Amino acid sequence: MNLEQLYQDIILDHYKRPHGRGLREPYQAEAHHVNPTCGDEVTLRVQLKDGAIDDVSYDGMGCSISQAAASVLYDLVRGLPVDEAMARYDAFVALMSGRGQVEPDEAVLQDGVAFAGVAKYPARVKCALLPWAAFKDATARALETVGG
Amino acid sequence: MTEMLTAARLEVVRIREDFPILAREVNGYPLVYLDSANTSQKPRQVLAAMDEHYRLHNANVARSVHTLGTEATAAYEGARDTIARFVGAASADEIVFTKNSTEAINLVAYALSNAGSGSPFAIRPGDEIVISEMEHHSNIVPWQLLCERTGATLRWFRITDEGRLSTSDLDTLVNERTRLVSYVHMSNILGTINPTEQIVARAHEVGALVMLDCSQSVPHLPIDVAALGADFIAFTGHKMLGPTGIGVLWGRGDLLAEMPPFLGGGSMIETVTMEKTTFAPPPARFEAGTPPIAQAVGLGAAVEYLSAIGMPAIARHERELVAYALAALSTVEGLRIFGPAVPEGRGGTISFALGGVHPHDVGQVLDSLGVQVRVGHHCAKPTCVRFGVPAMTRASFYLYTTEQEIDALVAGLEQVRKVFS
């Protein structure tokens, strides 16, 4: 197991200089997710506008994988129509669940492909998925709020 | 204390030869196992004892007239005797085998709430149960559940900044309403060894029972239950060179005799009719069903192994290791130790933070170098909250740990800092 597969430069870069970090207003829904085994937590807010993700804002405490995943999430879904954002969610979950056997599509996942190595470290898959699970949760609740 | 200082030096190199797993490599590096507080490694003598039991003496216990059953029962009860002597119990009947420490603690909690209203054990609304902020979840949750069942109130000792139990409010915290005080003897996360004399005296003064979670102390320190003064202690085999699946509740004989059962089933009965069942005396009363027989045999062998080396010598070795480790860790930039930063009153478990690096990442980089530590909240979330962190990194030592392994930990931490700088 090669540590560089896990801690690729892209991931460390997102960890040290996270994109879109901070909790912002307005927002329609907020989700708070924790990983009970390790103490990673994330609070994530979603603001929808005209059927698209207008803003995703977040804050949290956790390992480099979980926090970098939140930063990549911000880049990947902001501005997208909800169904396209959820397609990227599905693609990221598939990559994480694939035990390193899934070949990621860079056009869809962009910097998210750097997480391909994480799939080989079962103990860290939950870290990468934490902000995405919070995003799915918050988006569902935001859709309820706007009646979409 | 004196016996620890004058104890013989451990022959660690020779001891390590008894542990097959220590010769392993992990990720291309020699295994550096610093997670014994989580579970200990097993010497070949324990493995052989369990293997031989299954090969030659396997039968169910306490039920058989036949030879094999007699041999199995002798092995199981022999392990009970060995363990009773190891902790200084007045009688082997005070040793109840459970699955682990958690079950032993739950046994006491359920015995209390199962007690009828006329029993001295009955817990009523307004009664108080005292634990501490330093507890493993196994010594928190059963008491929270007990309080929910009975209407009692849960209260707790706080932790000082130095990582010790704060006893400044002992006389108000432990009062006439207190029915039980249950706290950890050696913390699995801070390494703190908590005092007993003052707390036990106060608890008994107000008529409260005392339970000690000795999961980390029985494996690492000479223990004598009479000297501790507690009414119950819990400990577990897998943290003391034994297999998983076997734990021990020691309870004062007169208390166990009055306690109602926890689990019902075979072996714990005297007579059974469809209308009414009567129960066996302790310890059988608390051992329903076929017990973990081979596991008890394994624990007996583990205790014999530890006794042959001597607990004072083991305690001395760990005390020297922890002094070495505290000094070595103080050279690592940005490292903060939670809990006592001195070797006094603490065991061979050190939890720490490394700069702004999340413990998960610390543990991952160390693992890539063969160093196995534990990261997270260590089943002691309130302790983490007390120190304002979501998680800690923990290194824990045992009789087979060497100074070279601590050097590998320190070198690994420097590597962590490089990756995340």
XYZ file of C-alpha atoms in Angstrom:
569
model
C 0.000 0.000 0.000
C 1.577 3.219 -1.184
C 0.910 6.219 1.013
C 1.266 8.532 -1.978
C -1.784 6.863 -3.511
C -3.754 8.053 -0.524
C -2.250 11.441 0.090
C -1.953 12.728 -3.444
C -0.772 16.316 -3.824
C -4.221 17.348 -5.033
C -5.780 16.109 -1.817
C -3.195 17.768 0.407
C -3.649 20.980 -1.569
C -7.424 20.982 -1.036
C -6.804 20.246 2.644
C -4.403 23.124 3.122
C -6.290 25.572 0.916
C -9.915 24.468 0.966
C -12.233 25.908 -1.643
C -15.515 27.444 -0.545
C -14.986 26.806 3.145
C -17.118 28.667 5.675
C -20.798 28.753 6.528
C -22.706 31.327 4.478
C -26.198 32.768 4.239
C -28.783 32.562 2.821
C -29.342 28.807 2.827
C -32.438 26.643 2.612
C -31.129 23.619 4.489
C -28.247 22.571 6.693
C -27.033 19.080 7.563
C -24.639 18.049 10.332
C -22.929 14.711 9.900
C -20.383 12.968 12.116
C -18.261 9.891 11.813
C -18.569 8.328 15.277
C -15.516 6.140 14.982
C -12.982 8.874 14.363
C -14.441 12.240 15.281
C -14.722 13.736 11.776
C -17.663 16.115 11.529
C -19.060 18.459 8.917
C -21.841 21.049 8.826
C -23.000 21.770 5.303
C -25.524 24.233 3.907
C -27.207 24.218 0.510
C -28.809 27.153 -1.252
C -30.841 26.354 -4.368
C -31.882 28.783 -7.070
C -33.891 27.973 -10.185
C -33.300 24.261 -9.763
C -29.528 24.595 -9.448
C -27.002 24.533 -6.584
C -26.468 28.240 -6.035
C -24.094 27.766 -3.115
C -22.681 25.024 -0.951
C -21.085 26.280 2.251
C -19.511 24.144 4.937
C -17.416 23.966 8.044
C -16.033 21.057 9.990
C -13.313 19.326 11.907
C -11.644 16.266 10.613
C -8.905 14.446 8.845
C -7.325 15.583 5.615
C -9.402 13.174 3.535
C -12.744 14.388 4.887
C -11.899 18.071 4.675
C -10.334 17.806 1.192
C -13.409 15.903 0.014
C -15.577 18.832 1.119
C -13.428 21.257 -0.845
C -13.625 19.108 -3.991
C -17.362 18.768 -3.498
C -17.691 22.553 -3.524
C -15.861 22.776 -6.868
C -17.824 19.899 -8.376
C -21.435 20.817 -7.593
C -21.614 24.565 -7.330
C -23.662 26.050 -10.155
C -24.903 22.696 -11.433
C -28.561 21.791 -11.858
C -29.566 19.509 -8.996
C -29.834 16.350 -11.076
C -26.346 16.864 -12.544
C -24.977 17.503 -9.050
C -26.521 14.242 -7.859
C -25.015 12.434 -10.848
C -21.602 13.604 -9.644
C -22.572 12.405 -6.149
C -23.347 8.949 -7.565
C -20.056 8.894 -9.479
C -18.033 9.795 -6.384
C -19.812 7.202 -4.228
C -19.214 4.561 -6.921
C -15.514 5.443 -6.987
C -15.267 5.199 -3.185
C -17.136 1.905 -3.051
C -15.081 0.300 -5.809
C -12.087 -0.915 -3.718
C -9.770 0.687 -6.246
C -11.221 -1.279 -9.178
C -13.312 1.596 -10.546
C -11.709 3.819 -13.184
C -12.859 7.384 -12.511
C -14.056 9.722 -15.273
C -12.019 12.919 -15.006
C -14.581 14.864 -17.049
C -17.189 14.113 -14.402
C -15.097 14.095 -11.223
C -12.208 16.497 -12.023
C -10.031 16.778 -8.891
C -12.204 14.054 -7.363
C -10.201 11.470 -9.323
C -7.396 12.064 -6.835
C -9.524 10.179 -4.318
C -9.284 6.969 -6.349
C -6.530 5.721 -4.018
C -8.722 6.260 -0.956
C -10.957 3.417 -2.122
C -8.088 1.010 -1.300
C -8.118 2.106 2.347
C -11.455 0.866 3.694
C -11.033 2.731 6.965
C -10.858 6.063 5.080
C -13.758 5.612 2.623
C -16.180 6.966 5.211
C -13.983 10.031 5.620
C -14.207 10.886 1.930
C -17.947 10.253 1.839
C -18.804 12.302 4.922
C -19.270 15.722 3.269
C -21.017 14.092 0.285
C -23.510 12.391 2.589
C -24.143 15.736 4.264
C -24.592 17.328 0.818
C -27.145 14.732 -0.244
C -29.010 15.195 3.028
C -29.029 18.999 2.866
C -30.027 19.036 -0.803
C -32.976 16.737 -0.142
C -34.134 19.011 2.648
C -33.589 22.144 0.561
C -35.725 20.640 -2.217
C -38.503 20.054 0.310
C -38.274 23.660 1.426
C -38.631 25.075 -2.081
C -41.236 22.452 -2.948
C -39.122 21.094 -5.807
C 5.535 0.503 44.966
C 8.768 -0.694 46.575
C 8.409 -4.098 45.003
C 8.193 -2.451 41.596
C 11.409 -0.514 42.058
C 13.357 -3.526 43.287
C 11.872 -5.915 40.759
C 14.167 -7.606 38.298
C 14.661 -6.090 34.870
C 12.581 -7.689 32.168
C 14.415 -9.686 29.535
C 12.374 -8.061 26.800
C 14.279 -9.560 23.891
C 13.643 -13.050 25.224
C 10.028 -12.272 26.031
C 9.429 -11.011 22.500
C 10.468 -14.432 21.150
C 7.351 -15.834 22.808
C 5.114 -13.601 20.657
C 5.044 -14.908 17.059
C 3.300 -11.836 15.645
C 6.084 -9.483 16.728
C 8.303 -10.929 14.002
C 5.900 -9.667 11.346
C 6.393 -6.954 8.800
C 3.754 -4.340 8.020
C 3.960 -2.346 4.770
C 7.582 -3.432 4.365
C 8.635 -2.338 7.860
C 9.100 -4.320 11.081
C 5.883 -4.309 13.074
C 5.912 -1.711 15.837
C 2.803 -2.550 17.840
C 1.874 0.349 20.093
C -1.792 -0.466 20.594
C -1.774 -2.903 23.522
C -4.357 -0.821 25.392
C -6.705 -1.771 22.567
C -5.778 -5.432 22.592
C -2.614 -7.237 23.609
C -0.608 -9.702 21.562
C -0.602 -13.365 22.616
C 2.370 -15.519 23.634
C 2.699 -18.986 22.150
C 2.062 -20.463 25.590
C -1.503 -19.091 25.539
C -2.067 -20.249 21.966
C -0.739 -23.712 22.838
C -2.934 -24.001 25.924
C -6.091 -23.267 23.925
C -5.027 -25.527 21.089
C -4.283 -28.382 23.482
C -7.613 -27.902 25.194
C -9.500 -28.320 21.958
C -7.246 -31.157 20.783
C -7.295 -33.287 23.922
C -9.712 -32.102 26.602
C -12.696 -30.635 24.819
C -16.107 -31.252 26.373
C -18.782 -29.181 28.015
C -18.318 -28.208 31.632
C -20.261 -28.858 34.798
C -22.688 -31.196 33.101
C -20.837 -34.410 32.559
C -20.208 -37.554 34.482
C -17.761 -38.672 31.834
C -13.981 -38.320 31.829
C -13.646 -35.696 29.130
C -16.238 -33.524 30.863
C -14.371 -33.872 34.111
C -11.126 -32.815 32.437
C -12.775 -29.814 30.794
C -14.391 -28.762 34.054
C -11.084 -29.089 35.884
C -9.431 -26.916 33.255
C -12.161 -24.268 33.411
C -12.343 -24.188 37.209
C -8.577 -24.367 37.386
C -8.429 -21.166 35.361
C -10.890 -19.599 37.781
C -8.629 -20.539 40.709
C -5.565 -19.142 38.952
C -7.298 -15.849 38.271
C -8.642 -15.617 41.811
C -5.111 -15.952 43.199
C -3.807 -13.431 40.666
C -6.045 -10.645 41.981
C -6.007 -11.743 45.633
C -9.656 -12.789 45.794
C -10.709 -14.411 49.064
C -12.239 -17.305 47.124
C -12.547 -18.526 43.556
C -16.318 -18.186 43.996
C -15.804 -14.430 43.792
C -14.606 -14.746 40.177
C -17.412 -14.600 37.592
C -16.447 -15.247 33.980
C -18.082 -12.946 31.452
C -17.459 -12.168 27.798
C -15.465 -8.983 28.533
C -15.252 -6.015 30.923
C -18.278 -4.372 29.332
C -20.423 -7.377 30.152
C -19.031 -7.488 33.703
C -20.058 -3.872 34.275
C -23.474 -4.456 32.722
C -23.889 -7.480 34.998
C -23.625 -5.283 38.081
C -25.882 -2.612 36.563
C -28.597 -5.129 35.719
C -28.265 -6.967 39.016
C -28.960 -3.665 40.744
C -32.035 -2.889 38.671
C -33.280 -6.481 38.816
C -33.202 -6.361 42.604
C -36.627 -6.458 44.211
C -37.898 -3.436 46.135
C -37.035 -5.054 49.459
C -33.459 -5.791 48.466
C -30.534 -3.708 49.762
C -29.512 -3.365 46.107
C -32.757 -1.733 44.964
C -32.231 1.623 43.260
C -34.960 4.260 43.619
C -35.708 7.673 42.136
C -33.519 10.215 43.888
C -30.688 7.744 44.391
C -27.384 8.707 42.798
C -24.774 6.835 40.777
C -21.345 8.465 40.535
C -18.922 7.860 37.654
C -16.326 10.179 36.100
C -15.584 12.189 32.948
C -12.566 9.941 32.391
C -14.531 6.748 31.755
C -14.544 4.390 28.815
C -18.032 4.255 27.353
C -18.468 0.796 28.925
C -18.421 2.479 32.340
C -20.766 5.277 31.293
C -23.551 3.803 29.189
C -24.615 0.955 31.527
C -25.082 3.512 34.312
C -26.975 5.926 32.073
C -29.281 3.058 31.157
C -29.588 2.055 34.837
C -30.584 5.594 35.763
C -33.195 5.595 32.991
C -34.609 2.297 34.268
C -34.710 3.289 37.925
C -35.097 7.072 38.033
C -31.703 7.497 39.712
C -29.464 10.472 38.929
C -26.050 10.145 37.275
C -23.226 12.334 38.571
C -19.528 12.413 37.858
C -16.029 13.388 38.934
C -14.387 15.924 36.629
C -10.880 15.814 35.170
C -8.202 18.362 36.101
C -6.057 20.067 33.438
C -3.256 17.660 34.388
C -5.516 14.764 33.492
C -6.225 13.534 37.004
C -9.536 12.933 38.731
C -10.711 16.029 40.557
C -11.685 15.004 44.081
C -12.068 18.480 45.557
C -15.859 17.997 45.656
C -15.683 14.383 46.874
C -17.811 14.934 49.985
C -20.662 16.588 48.081
C -20.440 14.383 44.996
C -20.459 11.203 47.103
C -23.199 11.666 49.700
C -26.001 9.850 51.514
C -27.969 9.443 48.279
C -25.074 7.727 46.498
C -25.632 4.013 45.927
C -22.645 3.190 43.751
C -19.399 4.832 42.709
C -17.888 3.310 39.563
C -14.713 4.699 38.077
C -11.646 3.725 36.101
C -8.530 2.546 37.879
C -6.176 3.249 34.953
C -7.497 5.403 32.109
C -7.339 3.809 28.663
C -6.900 7.222 27.059
C -4.895 9.391 29.483
C -2.960 6.609 31.198
C -3.812 8.149 34.582
C -3.796 5.781 37.561
C -6.551 6.979 39.862
C -6.295 6.816 43.642
C -8.597 4.519 45.565
C -8.117 5.001 49.293
C -9.894 8.308 49.772
C -12.747 7.635 47.354
C -13.410 4.122 48.661
C -13.390 5.371 52.244
C -15.898 8.116 51.491
C -18.142 5.814 49.454
C -18.250 3.201 52.204
C -18.819 5.906 54.784
C -22.095 6.851 53.064
C -23.049 3.243 52.384
C -22.269 3.243 48.673
C -20.712 0.367 46.760
C -17.532 0.874 44.744
C -16.783 -0.641 41.357
C -13.438 -0.188 39.626
C -12.885 -0.609 35.909
C -9.555 -2.451 36.026
C -9.403 -3.281 32.309
C -6.107 -1.400 31.964
C -4.722 -1.963 35.469
C -4.955 -5.740 35.988
C -2.846 -6.352 32.838
C -0.140 -3.883 33.863
C 0.042 -3.582 37.672
C 0.095 -5.937 40.651
C -3.509 -5.959 41.857
C -4.893 -7.063 45.202
C -8.632 -6.567 45.566
C -8.437 -6.453 49.361
C -5.878 -3.637 49.199
C -7.976 -1.757 46.630
C -10.980 -1.946 48.930
C -13.479 -1.987 46.079
C -16.614 -4.116 46.074
C -16.427 -5.074 42.391
C -13.743 -4.935 39.730
C -14.004 -5.684 36.013
C -11.215 -6.760 33.694
C -10.832 -8.519 30.374
C -8.666 -11.313 29.014
C -7.745 -9.934 25.621
C -5.919 -6.955 27.143
C -3.741 -9.229 29.277
C -2.280 -11.674 26.752
C -5.440 -13.789 26.738
C -7.946 -14.404 23.963
C -10.965 -12.264 23.157
C -14.318 -13.436 24.488
C -13.392 -13.812 28.178
C -13.737 -11.208 30.897
C -13.949 -11.249 34.663
C -16.159 -9.699 37.270
C -14.646 -9.995 40.745
C -17.263 -9.271 43.408
C -17.180 -9.462 47.203
C -18.613 -12.865 48.086
C -21.319 -11.581 50.414
C -22.543 -9.161 47.733
C -22.640 -11.717 44.938
C -24.571 -14.040 47.235
C -27.400 -11.472 47.499
C -27.469 -10.302 43.871
C -30.203 -11.471 41.496
C -29.264 -13.000 38.131
C -28.397 -11.008 35.012
C -28.838 -13.563 32.220
C -31.088 -16.567 32.598
C -30.535 -20.034 31.175
C -28.729 -23.269 31.842
C -25.991 -23.678 34.452
C -27.189 -20.809 36.638
C -30.123 -22.745 38.096
C -30.748 -25.049 41.038
C -34.137 -26.413 40.005
C -36.457 -25.534 37.123
C -40.184 -26.124 36.823
C -42.566 -24.476 34.454
C -43.916 -22.517 37.405
C -40.789 -21.481 39.223
C -37.023 -21.667 39.008
C -34.470 -21.286 41.778
C -30.950 -20.112 41.186
C -27.475 -21.455 41.821
C -25.080 -19.813 44.220
C -22.416 -17.517 42.764
C -20.417 -17.660 40.593
C -22.608 -20.106 38.648
C -25.648 -17.867 39.176
C -24.047 -15.316 36.846
C -22.733 -17.721 34.187
C -25.732 -18.698 32.101
C -25.233 -21.084 29.219
C -22.121 -22.765 27.951
C -19.281 -20.466 28.964
C -16.207 -19.498 26.900
C -14.357 -22.594 28.105
C -11.285 -22.579 25.863
C -11.049 -18.835 26.342
C -10.994 -19.238 30.122
C -8.246 -21.825 29.726
C -6.376 -19.319 27.550
C -6.768 -16.610 30.168
C -5.534 -18.972 32.861
C -2.442 -19.639 30.757
C -1.987 -15.888 30.218
C -2.120 -15.295 33.964
C 0.436 -18.030 34.543
C 2.679 -16.435 31.934
C 2.366 -13.008 33.567
C 2.864 -14.435 37.057
C 6.027 -16.253 36.028
C 7.492 -12.944 34.891
C 5.988 -11.055 37.809
C 3.673 -8.054 37.705
C 6.095 -5.819 39.670
C 8.748 -6.367 36.979
C 6.235 -5.639 34.222
C 5.061 -2.474 35.983
C 8.670 -1.344 36.384
C 9.405 -1.950 32.699
C 6.407 0.119 31.633
C 7.262 2.879 34.070
C 10.741 3.123 32.531
C 9.290 3.019 29.025
C 6.812 5.769 29.740
C 9.554 7.982 31.207
C 11.608 7.345 28.066
C 8.628 8.028 25.814
C 7.585 11.237 27.554
C 11.134 12.549 27.207
C 11.373 11.491 23.557
C 7.974 12.944 22.646
C 8.913 16.262 24.232
C 11.469 16.654 21.408
C 8.755 16.538 18.730
C 7.755 20.015 17.670
C 4.077 20.833 18.097
C 3.331 17.750 20.162
C 0.845 18.138 23.027
C 0.326 15.389 25.586
C -3.114 14.903 27.134
C -2.994 13.639 30.672
C -0.088 13.461 33.096
C 3.202 14.538 31.502
C 5.180 12.807 34.255
C 5.750 9.062 34.836
C 4.240 9.201 38.338
C 0.691 7.997 38.778
C 0.295 6.985 35.187
C 0.662 3.830 33.143
C 2.173 3.078 29.751
C -0.466 4.777 27.632
C 0.113 8.211 26.119
C -2.438 10.191 24.106
C -1.325 13.232 22.206
C -1.977 15.764 19.456
C 0.569 16.614 16.763
C 0.273 20.219 15.621
C -2.766 20.703 13.413
C -2.611 17.205 11.942
C -5.760 15.177 12.497
C -5.154 11.937 14.408
C -6.568 9.967 11.506
C -3.797 11.263 9.284
C -1.161 10.736 11.995
C -2.221 7.126 12.349
C -2.271 6.565 8.598
C 1.277 7.835 8.017
C 2.567 5.886 11.023
C 0.880 2.741 9.668
C 2.692 3.164 6.373
C 5.906 2.900 8.423
C 4.737 -0.194 10.309
C 3.833 1.713 13.479
C 0.410 0.718 14.799
C -1.282 3.285 17.051
C -4.909 3.991 17.761
C -6.641 7.183 16.655
C -10.079 8.522 17.379
C -11.995 9.036 20.585
C -10.899 5.717 22.141
C -14.407 4.989 23.415
C -13.908 7.962 25.740
C -15.615 10.822 23.962
C -16.296 12.861 27.159
C -12.554 12.886 27.877
C -11.849 14.221 24.379
C -14.516 16.883 24.813
C -12.981 17.845 28.178
C -9.708 18.612 26.403
C -11.432 20.339 23.507
C -10.499 17.895 20.765
C -12.594 15.581 18.582
C -9.984 12.838 18.640
C -6.533 11.877 19.933
C -3.640 9.700 18.820
C -2.668 7.060 21.363
C 0.427 4.928 21.806
C 0.285 2.200 24.451
C 2.985 -0.134 25.730
C 3.229 -3.550 27.304
C 5.840 -6.023 28.528
C 7.050 -6.679 24.973
C 7.523 -3.008 23.998
C 11.072 -1.715 23.506
C 12.746 1.673 23.530
C 13.599 1.143 19.848
C 9.883 0.967 19.130
C 9.381 4.295 20.843
C 12.217 5.692 18.704
C 10.355 4.435 15.625
C 7.229 6.239 16.826
C 9.137 9.518 17.223
C 10.791 9.145 13.802
C 7.363 8.408 12.339
C 5.901 11.543 13.880
C 8.620 13.609 12.200
C 7.551 11.979 8.928
C 3.938 12.944 9.625
C 4.974 16.560 10.083
C 6.799 16.461 6.736
C 3.780 15.109 4.832
C 1.443 17.693 6.296
C 3.712 20.706 6.478
